[in-house]
């Protein structure tokens, strides 16, 4: 479908809120995105810049599923298939993202947003970073980037992930930061797959993708994105990055992070800037959704019948996973917990429930815990493991944390006191109350 056609569809069906009054890129846009929650918004006039800004496009499973023309429950199998069978995108010469080549680099001319009062600066949050190492490995992922000059950013690079590994190897990496992407690229960029697998091949399996060569290096980039900022990231050149409100709605700390020097900007003729509100529903969707298939795969791979996974919003769509299983053996709950932690390394708490529990209803999950869980046998504690750098309760230096699994499945076999939720009889209220 593509980014543009999706927005056209939202507009035609009356689901796109259009803000025609001029707003500031400093705080206003973020405040409106936050106030509107999951509702997509187009800011037609942003002070001081000529480009409109669009945001909250994919703030729910329903919105992501609508994009692909499927039901929300079909997302996990679709992403699993795409990861298992990546395919080569079509390479094209004529690319919309190259329609305009800016004569000089001036980041102030772009609607880079200031999101929250105590942030360290204006940030790009929706930028898909594409790099190609000296050894020819293409990697695609996300990095928040804080503007620190007319042509420079400080980029948050989480240690021991793929980009960090390539940067440590090469010391300087050519990158293209692509902004204005559809969910095939966004979800693929957010997956964690073995280094060497080009995530754009996963994107192409989610939905056919056209790619083109970056202008300044050999990397492949989505030809139909809105903006491309090319340049280099240097390991040794560092600047302060942060503070910044990230996924957990808490301030992340200031760190010395690598600098991204921008050397070239290209964009579509009528380019649209894609906003991504930090900690907002869309950010949560992009973080959590690609982890559900990897947990699902690991649990099934461990010989436990996994029926569904929800990386739940109450856990910032990152730190908590609720796993629904068809329990066959007494140890299935514990096996599922171990597998879920393998499927999502940053996860802190895993809740395993039976098939009769709605994993999208936090009250039902809590009910399962209240009625089926005994801490002395059903609790799995894993002390001092590497967790998420986004969790304020983890060690700020090392990200070490204590992980925990809750087996909230009912024991197998007959018991004198049943675990099943009793059903009241149904009744036609209209008949009774008339
Ligand atoms: C919206 C969004 C923002 C992200 N921001 C960052 C970031 O600032 N720095 C970072 O290192 N990873 C960030 N990530 C996570 C990386 O994309 C993540 O490390 C990647 O998906 C895992 O890929 P890897 O296995 O190649 O490291 C972000 C992910 C999403 C979805």
CSV table of C-alpha atoms and ligand atoms in Angstrom, one decimal:
chain,number,residue,atom,x,y,z
A,1,UNK,CA,0.0,0.0,0.0
A,2,UNK,CA,2.7,2.5,0.9
A,3,UNK,CA,3.0,5.4,3.4
A,4,UNK,CA,1.2,7.8,1.1
A,5,UNK,CA,-1.8,5.6,0.2
A,6,UNK,CA,-2.3,4.7,3.8
A,7,UNK,CA,-2.5,8.4,4.7
A,8,UNK,CA,-4.9,9.1,1.8
A,9,UNK,CA,-7.1,6.3,3.0
A,10,UNK,CA,-7.2,7.7,6.5
A,11,UNK,CA,-8.1,11.1,5.1
A,12,UNK,CA,-10.8,9.7,2.8
A,13,UNK,CA,-12.4,7.8,5.7
A,14,UNK,CA,-12.4,10.8,8.0
A,15,UNK,CA,-9.9,9.2,10.5
A,16,UNK,CA,-7.1,11.7,9.9
A,17,UNK,CA,-7.2,14.8,12.2
A,18,UNK,CA,-5.9,17.8,10.1
A,19,UNK,CA,-4.4,20.7,12.1
A,20,UNK,CA,-4.5,23.7,9.8
A,21,UNK,CA,-3.5,26.3,12.4
A,22,UNK,CA,0.2,26.9,12.6
A,23,UNK,CA,1.9,25.0,15.4
A,24,UNK,CA,5.5,25.1,16.7
A,25,UNK,CA,7.8,22.1,16.2
A,26,UNK,CA,9.0,22.9,19.8
A,27,UNK,CA,6.5,21.2,22.1
A,28,UNK,CA,3.2,21.9,20.3
A,29,UNK,CA,3.3,19.0,17.9
A,30,UNK,CA,4.3,16.5,20.6
A,31,UNK,CA,1.6,17.9,22.9
A,32,UNK,CA,-1.1,17.4,20.3
A,33,UNK,CA,0.2,13.9,19.4
A,34,UNK,CA,0.1,13.0,23.1
A,35,UNK,CA,-3.4,14.5,23.7
A,36,UNK,CA,-4.8,12.6,20.7
A,37,UNK,CA,-3.4,9.2,21.7
A,38,UNK,CA,-4.0,6.7,18.9
A,39,UNK,CA,-5.6,9.2,16.5
A,40,UNK,CA,-3.6,9.9,13.4
A,41,UNK,CA,-2.8,13.6,12.9
A,42,UNK,CA,-1.5,15.8,10.0
A,43,UNK,CA,0.0,19.1,10.9
A,44,UNK,CA,-0.3,21.2,7.8
A,45,UNK,CA,1.6,24.3,9.0
A,46,UNK,CA,4.6,23.9,11.2
A,47,UNK,CA,6.3,27.2,12.1
A,48,UNK,CA,9.6,28.0,10.4
A,49,UNK,CA,9.6,25.0,8.1
A,50,UNK,CA,8.0,24.2,4.8
A,51,UNK,CA,7.1,20.5,5.4
A,52,UNK,CA,4.0,19.1,7.0
A,53,UNK,CA,4.3,16.6,9.8
A,54,UNK,CA,2.3,13.5,10.3
A,55,UNK,CA,2.1,11.2,13.4
A,56,UNK,CA,0.2,8.6,15.4
A,57,UNK,CA,-0.3,6.6,12.2
A,58,UNK,CA,0.3,3.1,13.5
A,59,UNK,CA,-0.7,3.5,17.2
A,60,UNK,CA,-2.6,0.2,17.5
A,61,UNK,CA,-2.5,-3.4,16.4
A,62,UNK,CA,-5.7,-2.7,14.4
A,63,UNK,CA,-3.9,0.2,12.5
A,64,UNK,CA,-0.9,-2.1,11.7
A,65,UNK,CA,-3.2,-4.9,10.6
A,66,UNK,CA,-5.3,-2.6,8.5
A,67,UNK,CA,-2.2,-1.4,6.7
A,68,UNK,CA,-1.5,-5.0,5.7
A,69,UNK,CA,-5.2,-5.8,5.1
A,70,UNK,CA,-5.2,-8.5,7.8
A,71,UNK,CA,-6.8,-9.0,11.2
A,72,UNK,CA,-4.7,-8.2,14.3
A,73,UNK,CA,-4.3,-11.8,15.3
A,74,UNK,CA,-2.7,-12.5,11.9
A,75,UNK,CA,0.2,-10.2,12.6
A,76,UNK,CA,2.4,-12.6,14.6
A,77,UNK,CA,2.2,-15.4,12.0
A,78,UNK,CA,2.8,-12.8,9.2
A,79,UNK,CA,6.0,-11.5,10.9
A,80,UNK,CA,7.2,-15.0,11.8
A,81,UNK,CA,6.9,-15.9,8.1
A,82,UNK,CA,8.7,-12.8,7.0
A,83,UNK,CA,11.6,-13.4,9.3
A,84,UNK,CA,11.9,-17.0,8.3
A,85,UNK,CA,11.6,-16.3,4.5
A,86,UNK,CA,13.3,-13.0,3.7
A,87,UNK,CA,13.2,-12.0,0.1
A,88,UNK,CA,15.2,-9.6,-2.1
A,89,UNK,CA,13.5,-6.2,-2.7
A,90,UNK,CA,13.3,-4.8,-6.3
A,91,UNK,CA,16.1,-2.3,-7.0
A,92,UNK,CA,15.1,0.8,-8.9
A,93,UNK,CA,17.0,3.8,-10.3
A,94,UNK,CA,14.2,6.4,-10.2
A,95,UNK,CA,13.5,6.9,-6.5
A,96,UNK,CA,10.9,9.4,-5.1
A,97,UNK,CA,13.2,10.0,-2.0
A,98,UNK,CA,15.7,11.5,-4.4
A,99,UNK,CA,13.4,14.0,-6.1
A,100,UNK,CA,15.0,16.9,-4.4
A,101,UNK,CA,18.7,17.1,-3.5
A,102,UNK,CA,19.4,19.9,-1.0
A,103,UNK,CA,22.2,22.2,-2.0
A,104,UNK,CA,23.5,22.5,1.5
A,105,UNK,CA,22.8,20.7,4.8
A,106,UNK,CA,20.6,22.8,7.1
A,107,UNK,CA,18.9,20.7,9.7
A,108,UNK,CA,17.0,23.7,11.0
A,109,UNK,CA,15.0,23.7,7.8
A,110,UNK,CA,13.6,20.3,8.8
A,111,UNK,CA,10.7,19.8,11.3
A,112,UNK,CA,12.9,18.0,13.8
A,113,UNK,CA,10.7,18.1,17.0
A,114,UNK,CA,11.3,19.1,20.5
A,115,UNK,CA,9.1,16.7,22.5
A,116,UNK,CA,9.3,17.3,26.2
A,117,UNK,CA,10.4,20.3,28.3
A,118,UNK,CA,13.5,18.8,29.8
A,119,UNK,CA,14.8,17.0,26.7
A,120,UNK,CA,18.3,17.9,25.7
A,121,UNK,CA,17.3,19.2,22.3
A,122,UNK,CA,15.3,18.5,19.1
A,123,UNK,CA,15.2,14.8,18.2
A,124,UNK,CA,14.6,12.6,15.2
A,125,UNK,CA,12.7,9.6,16.6
A,126,UNK,CA,11.3,7.9,13.5
A,127,UNK,CA,14.6,7.6,11.7
A,128,UNK,CA,15.5,4.2,10.2
A,129,UNK,CA,19.3,4.0,10.2
A,130,UNK,CA,20.7,2.0,7.3
A,131,UNK,CA,24.4,1.2,7.2
A,132,UNK,CA,26.8,-1.0,5.3
A,133,UNK,CA,30.0,-2.1,6.9
A,134,UNK,CA,33.4,-2.4,5.2
A,135,UNK,CA,32.8,-6.2,5.2
A,136,UNK,CA,29.5,-5.6,3.2
A,137,UNK,CA,27.0,-6.2,6.0
A,138,UNK,CA,23.9,-4.1,5.7
A,139,UNK,CA,22.1,-3.4,9.0
A,140,UNK,CA,18.8,-1.6,9.5
A,141,UNK,CA,17.6,-0.3,12.9
A,142,UNK,CA,16.3,2.7,14.8
A,143,UNK,CA,18.3,5.3,16.8
A,144,UNK,CA,17.0,8.4,18.4
A,145,UNK,CA,19.2,11.3,17.2
A,146,UNK,CA,19.5,14.7,19.0
A,147,UNK,CA,20.3,17.7,16.9
A,148,UNK,CA,23.5,19.4,18.1
A,149,UNK,CA,24.2,21.8,15.2
A,150,UNK,CA,23.2,22.7,11.6
A,151,UNK,CA,24.6,19.4,10.3
A,152,UNK,CA,25.2,17.1,13.4
A,153,UNK,CA,23.4,14.8,15.7
A,154,UNK,CA,24.4,12.9,18.8
A,155,UNK,CA,23.0,9.4,18.3
A,156,UNK,CA,21.9,6.9,21.0
A,157,UNK,CA,23.7,3.7,20.2
A,158,UNK,CA,22.7,0.9,22.7
A,159,UNK,CA,25.8,-1.1,23.4
A,160,UNK,CA,26.3,-4.7,22.2
A,161,UNK,CA,23.6,-4.5,19.6
A,162,UNK,CA,24.3,-4.9,15.9
A,163,UNK,CA,25.0,-1.2,15.0
A,164,UNK,CA,27.3,-0.9,18.0
A,165,UNK,CA,29.2,-4.1,16.9
A,166,UNK,CA,29.7,-2.8,13.3
A,167,UNK,CA,30.7,0.7,14.6
A,168,UNK,CA,33.3,-0.9,16.9
A,169,UNK,CA,34.6,-2.9,14.0
A,170,UNK,CA,34.8,-0.1,11.4
A,171,UNK,CA,35.2,2.9,13.7
A,172,UNK,CA,33.4,5.0,11.0
A,173,UNK,CA,30.1,3.9,9.4
A,174,UNK,CA,28.4,5.5,6.4
A,175,UNK,CA,24.7,5.8,7.2
A,176,UNK,CA,21.4,6.8,5.6
A,177,UNK,CA,18.7,7.8,7.9
A,178,UNK,CA,15.4,7.3,6.2
A,179,UNK,CA,12.3,9.1,7.5
A,180,UNK,CA,8.7,8.5,6.4
A,181,UNK,CA,8.3,4.7,6.1
A,182,UNK,CA,5.5,2.2,6.0
A,183,UNK,CA,5.1,-0.6,8.6
A,184,UNK,CA,6.9,-3.2,6.4
A,185,UNK,CA,10.1,-1.1,6.9
A,186,UNK,CA,9.3,0.1,10.4
A,187,UNK,CA,8.6,-3.4,11.8
A,188,UNK,CA,11.6,-4.9,10.0
A,189,UNK,CA,13.9,-2.3,11.3
A,190,UNK,CA,12.7,-3.0,14.8
A,191,UNK,CA,13.3,-6.8,14.6
A,192,UNK,CA,16.4,-8.3,16.2
A,193,UNK,CA,17.8,-10.8,13.8
A,194,UNK,CA,21.3,-12.2,13.4
A,195,UNK,CA,23.8,-9.7,12.0
A,196,UNK,CA,24.2,-10.2,8.3
A,197,UNK,CA,20.5,-10.6,7.5
A,198,UNK,CA,19.5,-7.4,5.8
A,199,UNK,CA,16.2,-6.4,7.5
A,200,UNK,CA,15.0,-4.8,4.2
A,201,UNK,CA,14.5,-8.4,3.0
A,202,UNK,CA,12.2,-9.0,5.9
A,203,UNK,CA,10.4,-5.8,5.0
A,204,UNK,CA,10.0,-7.0,1.4
A,205,UNK,CA,8.5,-10.3,2.7
A,206,UNK,CA,6.0,-8.3,4.7
A,207,UNK,CA,5.1,-6.3,1.7
A,208,UNK,CA,6.9,-5.8,-1.6
A,209,UNK,CA,9.5,-3.0,-1.3
A,210,UNK,CA,11.4,-0.9,-3.8
A,211,UNK,CA,15.0,-0.1,-2.9
A,212,UNK,CA,17.6,2.2,-4.4
A,213,UNK,CA,21.3,2.8,-3.7
A,214,UNK,CA,22.3,5.4,-1.1
A,215,UNK,CA,24.0,8.4,-2.7
A,216,UNK,CA,27.1,8.4,-0.7
A,217,UNK,CA,27.8,4.6,-0.1
A,218,UNK,CA,26.7,1.2,-1.3
A,219,UNK,CA,23.8,0.7,1.1
A,220,UNK,CA,20.2,-0.1,-0.1
A,221,UNK,CA,17.5,2.2,1.1
A,222,UNK,CA,13.7,2.3,0.7
A,223,UNK,CA,13.2,4.2,-2.5
A,224,UNK,CA,9.8,5.5,-1.5
A,225,UNK,CA,10.6,7.0,1.9
A,226,UNK,CA,10.1,10.7,2.4
A,227,UNK,CA,13.5,12.1,3.6
A,228,UNK,CA,17.0,10.6,3.5
A,229,UNK,CA,19.8,12.1,5.6
A,230,UNK,CA,23.2,10.6,4.7
A,231,UNK,CA,26.5,11.0,6.4
A,232,UNK,CA,28.9,9.2,8.8
A,233,UNK,CA,28.8,8.1,12.4
A,234,UNK,CA,32.1,8.1,14.1
A,235,UNK,CA,32.9,5.9,17.1
A,236,UNK,CA,35.5,8.2,18.6
A,237,UNK,CA,33.8,11.5,18.2
A,238,UNK,CA,31.2,11.8,21.0
A,239,UNK,CA,28.9,14.4,22.4
A,240,UNK,CA,26.4,14.6,25.2
A,241,UNK,CA,23.1,13.0,24.3
A,242,UNK,CA,20.0,13.5,26.4
A,243,UNK,CA,18.1,13.8,28.7
A,244,UNK,CA,15.2,12.4,26.7
A,245,UNK,CA,11.9,10.9,27.6
A,246,UNK,CA,11.9,7.5,26.0
A,247,UNK,CA,9.6,4.5,25.9
A,248,UNK,CA,9.0,4.2,29.6
A,249,UNK,CA,7.7,7.8,29.9
A,250,UNK,CA,10.7,8.5,32.2
A,251,UNK,CA,13.8,10.6,31.5
A,252,UNK,CA,16.7,8.7,30.1
A,253,UNK,CA,20.1,10.0,31.3
A,254,UNK,CA,22.7,12.0,29.5
A,255,UNK,CA,25.5,9.9,27.9
A,256,UNK,CA,28.4,10.6,25.7
A,257,UNK,CA,27.3,9.1,22.3
A,258,UNK,CA,28.7,9.0,18.8
A,259,UNK,CA,28.2,11.9,16.5
A,260,UNK,CA,26.4,11.6,13.1
A,261,UNK,CA,27.7,14.1,10.7
A,262,UNK,CA,25.2,14.8,7.9
A,263,UNK,CA,26.7,15.4,4.5
A,264,UNK,CA,23.7,15.1,2.2
A,265,UNK,CA,19.9,15.5,2.4
A,266,UNK,CA,17.4,14.4,-0.2
A,267,UNK,CA,13.6,14.2,-0.1
A,268,UNK,CA,10.4,13.9,-2.1
A,269,UNK,CA,9.1,17.1,-3.8
A,270,UNK,CA,6.2,17.4,-1.4
A,271,UNK,CA,7.8,15.5,1.5
A,272,UNK,CA,6.0,14.7,4.7
A,273,UNK,CA,7.9,14.4,8.0
A,274,UNK,CA,7.0,11.3,10.1
A,275,UNK,CA,6.7,12.1,13.8
A,276,UNK,CA,7.0,9.3,16.4
A,277,UNK,CA,6.0,10.4,19.9
A,278,UNK,CA,8.4,8.9,22.4
A,279,UNK,CA,6.5,6.7,24.8
A,280,UNK,CA,3.3,7.1,22.8
A,281,UNK,CA,1.2,4.2,21.5
A,282,UNK,CA,2.9,4.1,18.1
A,283,UNK,CA,6.4,3.9,19.7
A,284,UNK,CA,5.1,1.1,22.0
A,285,UNK,CA,3.6,-0.7,18.9
A,286,UNK,CA,6.9,-0.6,17.0
A,287,UNK,CA,8.9,-1.8,20.0
A,288,UNK,CA,6.6,-4.6,21.3
A,289,UNK,CA,5.1,-6.0,18.1
A,290,UNK,CA,8.3,-7.4,16.6
A,291,UNK,CA,9.1,-9.1,19.9
A,292,UNK,CA,5.8,-11.1,20.0
A,293,UNK,CA,6.8,-13.3,17.0
A,294,UNK,CA,10.2,-14.0,18.4
A,295,UNK,CA,8.8,-15.1,21.8
A,296,UNK,CA,6.1,-17.1,20.0
A,297,UNK,CA,8.7,-18.9,17.9
A,298,UNK,CA,10.9,-19.7,20.9
A,299,UNK,CA,8.1,-21.0,23.1
A,300,UNK,CA,6.8,-23.3,20.3
A,301,UNK,CA,10.4,-24.3,19.6
A,302,UNK,CA,10.7,-25.4,23.2
A,303,UNK,CA,8.0,-27.9,22.6
A,304,UNK,CA,5.2,-25.9,24.4
A,305,UNK,CA,2.1,-25.1,22.3
A,306,UNK,CA,2.1,-21.2,22.3
A,307,UNK,CA,-1.2,-19.8,21.2
A,308,UNK,CA,-0.6,-16.1,21.4
A,309,UNK,CA,1.7,-13.4,22.9
A,310,UNK,CA,1.1,-9.9,24.1
A,311,UNK,CA,4.0,-7.6,24.9
A,312,UNK,CA,1.6,-5.5,26.9
A,313,UNK,CA,1.2,-1.7,27.1
A,314,UNK,CA,1.2,-1.7,30.9
A,315,UNK,CA,4.8,-2.9,30.7
A,316,UNK,CA,5.6,-0.1,28.2
A,317,UNK,CA,5.2,-2.7,25.4
A,318,UNK,CA,8.7,-3.8,26.2
A,319,UNK,CA,9.3,-5.0,29.7
A,320,UNK,CA,6.3,-7.4,30.1
A,321,UNK,CA,5.2,-10.3,28.0
A,322,UNK,CA,2.0,-12.3,28.5
A,323,UNK,CA,2.2,-15.8,26.9
A,324,UNK,CA,-0.9,-17.9,26.3
A,325,UNK,CA,-0.2,-21.6,26.1
A,326,UNK,CA,-2.1,-24.9,25.6
A,327,UNK,CA,-0.7,-26.6,28.7
A,328,UNK,CA,0.0,-30.3,28.2
A,329,UNK,CA,2.6,-31.1,30.8
A,330,UNK,CA,3.1,-29.7,34.3
A,331,UNK,CA,6.5,-28.1,33.4
A,332,UNK,CA,5.1,-26.3,30.3
A,333,UNK,CA,4.7,-23.0,32.2
A,334,UNK,CA,8.3,-22.9,33.3
A,335,UNK,CA,9.6,-24.0,29.9
A,336,UNK,CA,7.5,-21.2,28.3
A,337,UNK,CA,9.0,-18.6,30.7
A,338,UNK,CA,12.6,-19.7,29.9
A,339,UNK,CA,11.8,-19.6,26.1
A,340,UNK,CA,10.1,-16.2,26.3
A,341,UNK,CA,13.2,-14.6,27.9
A,342,UNK,CA,15.2,-16.1,25.0
A,343,UNK,CA,12.8,-14.6,22.5
A,344,UNK,CA,13.0,-11.1,24.0
A,345,UNK,CA,16.3,-10.3,25.8
A,346,UNK,CA,15.1,-7.1,27.3
A,347,UNK,CA,11.9,-8.5,28.8
A,348,UNK,CA,11.8,-8.3,32.6
A,349,UNK,CA,8.5,-10.1,33.6
A,350,UNK,CA,6.8,-12.9,31.8
A,351,UNK,CA,3.3,-14.1,32.7
A,352,UNK,CA,2.2,-17.5,31.3
A,353,UNK,CA,-1.5,-18.2,31.2
A,354,UNK,CA,-3.9,-20.8,30.0
A,355,UNK,CA,-6.0,-20.7,26.8
A,356,UNK,CA,-9.2,-19.5,28.6
A,357,UNK,CA,-7.5,-16.2,29.6
A,358,UNK,CA,-7.8,-13.1,27.4
A,359,UNK,CA,-4.2,-11.8,27.3
A,360,UNK,CA,-5.3,-8.4,26.0
A,361,UNK,CA,-7.3,-7.8,29.2
A,362,UNK,CA,-5.0,-6.9,32.1
A,363,UNK,CA,-7.9,-7.7,34.6
A,364,UNK,CA,-8.1,-11.3,33.3
A,365,UNK,CA,-4.3,-11.7,33.5
A,366,UNK,CA,-4.4,-10.5,37.1
A,367,UNK,CA,-7.3,-12.8,37.7
A,368,UNK,CA,-5.2,-15.8,36.5
A,369,UNK,CA,-2.4,-14.7,38.8
A,370,UNK,CA,-4.7,-14.3,41.7
A,371,UNK,CA,-6.4,-17.7,41.3
A,372,UNK,CA,-3.8,-20.0,39.8
A,373,UNK,CA,-0.4,-18.8,41.0
A,374,UNK,CA,1.5,-20.0,44.1
A,375,UNK,CA,4.8,-18.1,44.5
A,376,UNK,CA,6.7,-21.0,46.1
A,377,UNK,CA,6.3,-23.2,43.1
A,378,UNK,CA,5.2,-21.0,40.2
A,379,UNK,CA,7.7,-18.1,40.5
A,380,UNK,CA,10.9,-18.1,38.5
A,381,UNK,CA,13.5,-15.6,39.6
A,382,UNK,CA,16.6,-14.9,37.5
A,383,UNK,CA,18.9,-12.6,39.4
A,384,UNK,CA,21.4,-10.1,37.8
A,385,UNK,CA,20.8,-10.7,34.1
A,386,UNK,CA,21.2,-8.1,31.4
A,387,UNK,CA,17.9,-6.2,30.9
A,388,UNK,CA,16.8,-3.1,29.2
A,389,UNK,CA,18.7,0.1,29.2
A,390,UNK,CA,15.3,1.8,29.2
A,391,UNK,CA,14.2,0.5,32.6
A,392,UNK,CA,14.9,3.1,35.3
A,393,UNK,CA,15.0,0.3,37.9
A,394,UNK,CA,17.8,-1.6,36.2
A,395,UNK,CA,21.5,-0.7,36.9
A,396,UNK,CA,22.0,2.5,34.9
A,397,UNK,CA,25.6,1.5,34.1
A,398,UNK,CA,25.2,-2.1,33.1
A,399,UNK,CA,21.5,-2.6,32.6
A,400,UNK,CA,21.6,-5.6,35.0
A,401,UNK,CA,18.3,-6.4,36.5
A,402,UNK,CA,16.3,-9.2,38.2
A,403,UNK,CA,14.0,-11.0,35.8
A,404,UNK,CA,10.9,-12.8,36.9
A,405,UNK,CA,8.5,-15.3,35.4
A,406,UNK,CA,5.0,-16.0,36.8
A,407,UNK,CA,3.5,-19.3,35.8
A,408,UNK,CA,-0.2,-18.4,36.1
A,409,UNK,CA,-1.4,-21.6,34.5
A,410,UNK,CA,-3.6,-24.0,36.5
A,411,UNK,CA,-2.2,-27.4,37.5
A,412,UNK,CA,-3.2,-30.3,35.4
A,413,UNK,CA,-5.4,-33.0,36.7
A,414,UNK,CA,-8.5,-33.0,39.0
A,415,UNK,CA,-8.6,-30.9,42.1
A,416,UNK,CA,-11.3,-30.7,44.8
A,417,UNK,CA,-11.6,-26.9,44.1
A,418,UNK,CA,-12.0,-26.1,40.4
A,419,UNK,CA,-10.0,-23.3,38.6
A,420,UNK,CA,-12.4,-22.7,35.8
A,421,UNK,CA,-14.3,-19.4,35.6
A,422,UNK,CA,-17.9,-20.2,36.3
A,423,UNK,CA,-20.3,-18.9,33.7
A,424,UNK,CA,-23.6,-17.3,34.7
A,425,UNK,CA,-26.6,-18.2,32.5
A,426,UNK,CA,-27.3,-15.7,29.7
A,427,UNK,CA,-30.6,-13.9,29.7
A,428,UNK,CA,-32.5,-11.6,27.4
A,429,UNK,CA,-32.5,-8.4,29.6
A,430,UNK,CA,-35.0,-6.6,27.5
A,431,UNK,CA,-37.6,-9.2,28.3
A,432,UNK,CA,-36.9,-9.1,32.0
A,433,UNK,CA,-36.7,-5.3,32.4
A,434,UNK,CA,-39.5,-4.2,30.1
B,1,LIG,C1,11.0,3.4,17.7
B,1,LIG,C2,12.3,2.8,18.1
B,1,LIG,C3,13.3,3.5,18.6
B,1,LIG,C4,14.5,3.0,18.9
B,1,LIG,N1,15.6,3.7,19.4
B,1,LIG,C5,16.8,3.2,19.6
B,1,LIG,C6,17.9,4.0,19.9
B,1,LIG,O1,17.8,5.2,20.1
B,1,LIG,N2,19.1,3.4,20.1
B,1,LIG,C7,19.3,2.1,19.9
B,1,LIG,O2,20.4,1.6,20.0
B,1,LIG,N3,18.2,1.3,19.6
B,1,LIG,C8,17.0,1.8,19.5
B,1,LIG,N4,15.9,1.0,19.1
B,1,LIG,C9,16.0,-0.4,19.1
B,1,LIG,C10,16.8,-0.9,18.0
B,1,LIG,O3,16.1,-0.7,16.8
B,1,LIG,C11,17.0,-2.3,18.3
B,1,LIG,O4,18.3,-2.4,18.9
B,1,LIG,C12,16.9,-3.2,17.2
B,1,LIG,O5,15.6,-3.4,16.8
B,1,LIG,C13,17.5,-4.5,17.5
B,1,LIG,O6,18.3,-4.7,16.4
B,1,LIG,P1,19.8,-5.4,16.5
B,1,LIG,O7,19.5,-6.8,17.0
B,1,LIG,O8,20.2,-5.2,15.1
B,1,LIG,O9,20.6,-4.6,17.5
B,1,LIG,C14,14.7,1.6,18.8
B,1,LIG,C15,13.6,0.8,18.3
B,1,LIG,C16,12.4,1.4,18.0
B,1,LIG,C17,11.3,0.5,17.4
